[in-house]
Short mmCIF file of C-alpha atoms in Angstrom, two decimals:
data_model
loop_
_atom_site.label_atom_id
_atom_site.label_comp_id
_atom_site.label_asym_id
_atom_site.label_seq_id
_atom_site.Cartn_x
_atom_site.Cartn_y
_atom_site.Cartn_z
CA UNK A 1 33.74 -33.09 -11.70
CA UNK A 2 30.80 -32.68 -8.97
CA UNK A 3 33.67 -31.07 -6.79
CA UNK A 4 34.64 -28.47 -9.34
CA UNK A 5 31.44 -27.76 -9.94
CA UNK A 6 30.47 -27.29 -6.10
CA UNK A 7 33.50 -25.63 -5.07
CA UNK A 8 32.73 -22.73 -8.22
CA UNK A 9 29.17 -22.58 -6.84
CA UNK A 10 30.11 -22.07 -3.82
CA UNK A 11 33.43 -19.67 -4.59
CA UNK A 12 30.39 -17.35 -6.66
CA UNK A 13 28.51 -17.25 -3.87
CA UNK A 14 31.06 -16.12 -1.24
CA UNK A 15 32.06 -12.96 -4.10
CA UNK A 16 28.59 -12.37 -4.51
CA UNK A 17 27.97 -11.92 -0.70
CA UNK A 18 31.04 -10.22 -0.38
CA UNK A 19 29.99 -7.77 -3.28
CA UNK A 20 26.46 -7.30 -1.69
CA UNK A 21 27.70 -5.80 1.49
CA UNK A 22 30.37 -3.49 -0.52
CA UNK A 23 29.13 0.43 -0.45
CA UNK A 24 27.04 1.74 -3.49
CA UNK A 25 29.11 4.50 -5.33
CA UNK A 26 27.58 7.99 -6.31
CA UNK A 27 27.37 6.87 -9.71
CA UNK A 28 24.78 3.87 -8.59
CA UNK A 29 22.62 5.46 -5.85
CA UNK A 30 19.24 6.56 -7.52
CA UNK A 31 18.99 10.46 -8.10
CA UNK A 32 16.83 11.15 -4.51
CA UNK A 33 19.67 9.32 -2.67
CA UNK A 34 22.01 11.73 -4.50
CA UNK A 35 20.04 14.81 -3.27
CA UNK A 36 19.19 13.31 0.46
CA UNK A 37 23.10 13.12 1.07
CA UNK A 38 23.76 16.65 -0.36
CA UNK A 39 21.22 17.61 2.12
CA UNK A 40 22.63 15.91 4.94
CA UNK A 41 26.24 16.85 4.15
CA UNK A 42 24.78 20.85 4.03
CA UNK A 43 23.08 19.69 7.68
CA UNK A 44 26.61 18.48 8.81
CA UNK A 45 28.01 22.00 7.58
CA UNK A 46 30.70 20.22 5.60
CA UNK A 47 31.06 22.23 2.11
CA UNK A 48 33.73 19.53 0.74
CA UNK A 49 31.38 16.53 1.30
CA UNK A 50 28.39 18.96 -0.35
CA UNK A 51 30.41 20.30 -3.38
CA UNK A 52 31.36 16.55 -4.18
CA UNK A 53 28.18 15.75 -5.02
CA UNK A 54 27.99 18.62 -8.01
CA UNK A 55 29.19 17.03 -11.43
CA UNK A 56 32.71 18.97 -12.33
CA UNK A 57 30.36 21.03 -14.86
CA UNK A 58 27.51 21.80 -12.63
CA UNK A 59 25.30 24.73 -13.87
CA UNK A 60 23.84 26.07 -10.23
CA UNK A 61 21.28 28.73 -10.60
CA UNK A 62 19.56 30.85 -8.06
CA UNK A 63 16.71 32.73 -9.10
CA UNK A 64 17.35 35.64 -7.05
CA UNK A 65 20.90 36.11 -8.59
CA UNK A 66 19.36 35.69 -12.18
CA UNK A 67 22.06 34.07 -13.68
CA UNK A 68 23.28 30.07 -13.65
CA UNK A 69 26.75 29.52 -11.59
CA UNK A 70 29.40 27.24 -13.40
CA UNK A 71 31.56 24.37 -11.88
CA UNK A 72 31.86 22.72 -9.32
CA UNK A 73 34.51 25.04 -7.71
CA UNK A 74 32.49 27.64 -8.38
CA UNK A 75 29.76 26.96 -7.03
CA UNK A 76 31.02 25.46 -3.78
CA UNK A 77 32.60 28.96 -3.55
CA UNK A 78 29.49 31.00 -4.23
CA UNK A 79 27.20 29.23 -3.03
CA UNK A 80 27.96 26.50 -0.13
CA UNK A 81 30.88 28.51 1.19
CA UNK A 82 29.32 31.63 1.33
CA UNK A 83 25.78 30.48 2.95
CA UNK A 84 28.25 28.14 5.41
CA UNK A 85 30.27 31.23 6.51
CA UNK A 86 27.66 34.02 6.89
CA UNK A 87 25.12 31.21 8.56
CA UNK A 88 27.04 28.97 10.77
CA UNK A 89 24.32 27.14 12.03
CA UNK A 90 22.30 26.90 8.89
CA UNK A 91 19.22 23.60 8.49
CA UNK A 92 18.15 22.87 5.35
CA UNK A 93 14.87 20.70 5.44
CA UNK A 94 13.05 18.93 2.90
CA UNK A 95 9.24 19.53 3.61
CA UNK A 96 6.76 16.47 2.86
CA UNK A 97 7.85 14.08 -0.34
CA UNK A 98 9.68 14.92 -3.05
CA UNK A 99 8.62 14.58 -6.55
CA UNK A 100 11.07 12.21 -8.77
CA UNK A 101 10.59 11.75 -11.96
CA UNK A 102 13.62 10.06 -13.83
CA UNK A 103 16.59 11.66 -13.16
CA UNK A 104 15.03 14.68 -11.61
CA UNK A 105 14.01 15.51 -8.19
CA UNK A 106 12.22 18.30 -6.74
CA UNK A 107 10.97 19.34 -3.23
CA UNK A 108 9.92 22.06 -1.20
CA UNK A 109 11.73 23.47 1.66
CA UNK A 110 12.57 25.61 4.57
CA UNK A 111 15.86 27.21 5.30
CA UNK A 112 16.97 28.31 8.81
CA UNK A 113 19.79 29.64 10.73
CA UNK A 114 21.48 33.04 12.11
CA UNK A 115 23.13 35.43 10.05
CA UNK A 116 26.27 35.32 12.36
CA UNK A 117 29.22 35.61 9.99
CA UNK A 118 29.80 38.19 6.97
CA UNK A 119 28.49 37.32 3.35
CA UNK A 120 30.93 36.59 0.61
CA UNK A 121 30.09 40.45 -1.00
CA UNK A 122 31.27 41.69 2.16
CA UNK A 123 27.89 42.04 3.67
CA UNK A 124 28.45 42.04 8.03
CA UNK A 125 26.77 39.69 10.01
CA UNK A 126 23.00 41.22 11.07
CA UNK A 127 23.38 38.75 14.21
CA UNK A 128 19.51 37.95 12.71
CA UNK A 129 18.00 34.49 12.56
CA UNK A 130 15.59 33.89 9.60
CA UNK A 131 13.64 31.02 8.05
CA UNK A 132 12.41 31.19 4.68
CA UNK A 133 10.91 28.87 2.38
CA UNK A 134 11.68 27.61 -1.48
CA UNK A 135 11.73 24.75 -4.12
CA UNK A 136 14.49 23.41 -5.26
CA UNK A 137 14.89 21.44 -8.98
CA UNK A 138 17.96 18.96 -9.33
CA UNK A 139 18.92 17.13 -12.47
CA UNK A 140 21.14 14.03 -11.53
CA UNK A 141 23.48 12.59 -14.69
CA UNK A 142 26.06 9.51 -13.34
CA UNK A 143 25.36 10.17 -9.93
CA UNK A 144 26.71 13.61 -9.58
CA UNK A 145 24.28 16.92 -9.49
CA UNK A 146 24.55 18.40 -13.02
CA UNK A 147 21.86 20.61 -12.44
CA UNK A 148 20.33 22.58 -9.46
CA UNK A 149 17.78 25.57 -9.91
CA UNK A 150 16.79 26.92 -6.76
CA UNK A 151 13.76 29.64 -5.93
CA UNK A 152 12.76 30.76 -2.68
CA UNK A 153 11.35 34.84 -1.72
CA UNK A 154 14.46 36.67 -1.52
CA UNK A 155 12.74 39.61 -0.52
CA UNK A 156 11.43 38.24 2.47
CA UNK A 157 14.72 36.73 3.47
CA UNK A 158 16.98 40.24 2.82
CA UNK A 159 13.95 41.81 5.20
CA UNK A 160 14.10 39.14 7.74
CA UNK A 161 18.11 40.13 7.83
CA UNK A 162 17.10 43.23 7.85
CA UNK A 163 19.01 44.52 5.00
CA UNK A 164 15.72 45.72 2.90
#
């Protein structure tokens, strides 16, 4: 009976190690984690590995636009497609520490890059680098971005481009 009982201790602790040192899914990582590897997947310039973190019904709203994109598909195609094609070499950084409160995280940033490629309105390149600065709010549900609300001086960006 001792032998049983050892060899089940024993067999539960090799499945727990095991388990330990298997890869968190999206639907465990914390909501900042979520946001940090959105981040890092925009940094990488890889829209598929961005868009995958949006829930299938993400609502994606840009202040300067006015009002909310839909979808996941949608707003990979508005919104990380678009910014990926016209700006090539585009950095997204996270300036200081976020703010999390529960499932929501919020941070300032700054937004660089060239405006090397055309815009998804059919816009031409300006050949004009730019940095501009905003705030970003996410809401994280199940590990997947439901919500994202972004504001930043759009002004001051179009000018920068020099299309105002």
């Amino acid at each position: 009976m001792k032998r049983r009982t050892l060899l089940a201790a024993f067999g539960g602790i090799c499945l727990a190690s095991t388990l330990a040192g298997m890869p968190a899914y999206a639907a465990d990582q914390a909501p900042l984690a979520v946001v940090e590897q959105y981040l890092a997947a925009w940094n990488a310039h890889d829209g598929a590995k961005a868009a995958s973190y949006f829930d299938e019904k993400v609502n994606y709203y840009d202040a300067s636009v006015g009002k909310p994109t839909v979808g996941q598909a949608e707003a990979k195609a508005a919104v990380i497609d678009n910014f990926m094609t016209a700006v090539p070499n585009l950095k997204w950084m996270m300036r200081g520490d976020p703010i999390v409160s529960g499932n929501k995280v919020s941070f300032e940033w700054t937004f660089t890059g060239t405006n090397s490629g055309a815009w998804a309105d059919g816009t031409a390149a300006t050949n004009k680098s730019f940095s501009f600065d905003g705030a970003s709010v996410f809401v994280i549900e199940k590990g997947a971005i439901k919500q994202q609300s972004d504001y930043y001086d759009a002004l001051g960006f179009y000018k920068q481009l020099g299309l105002m």
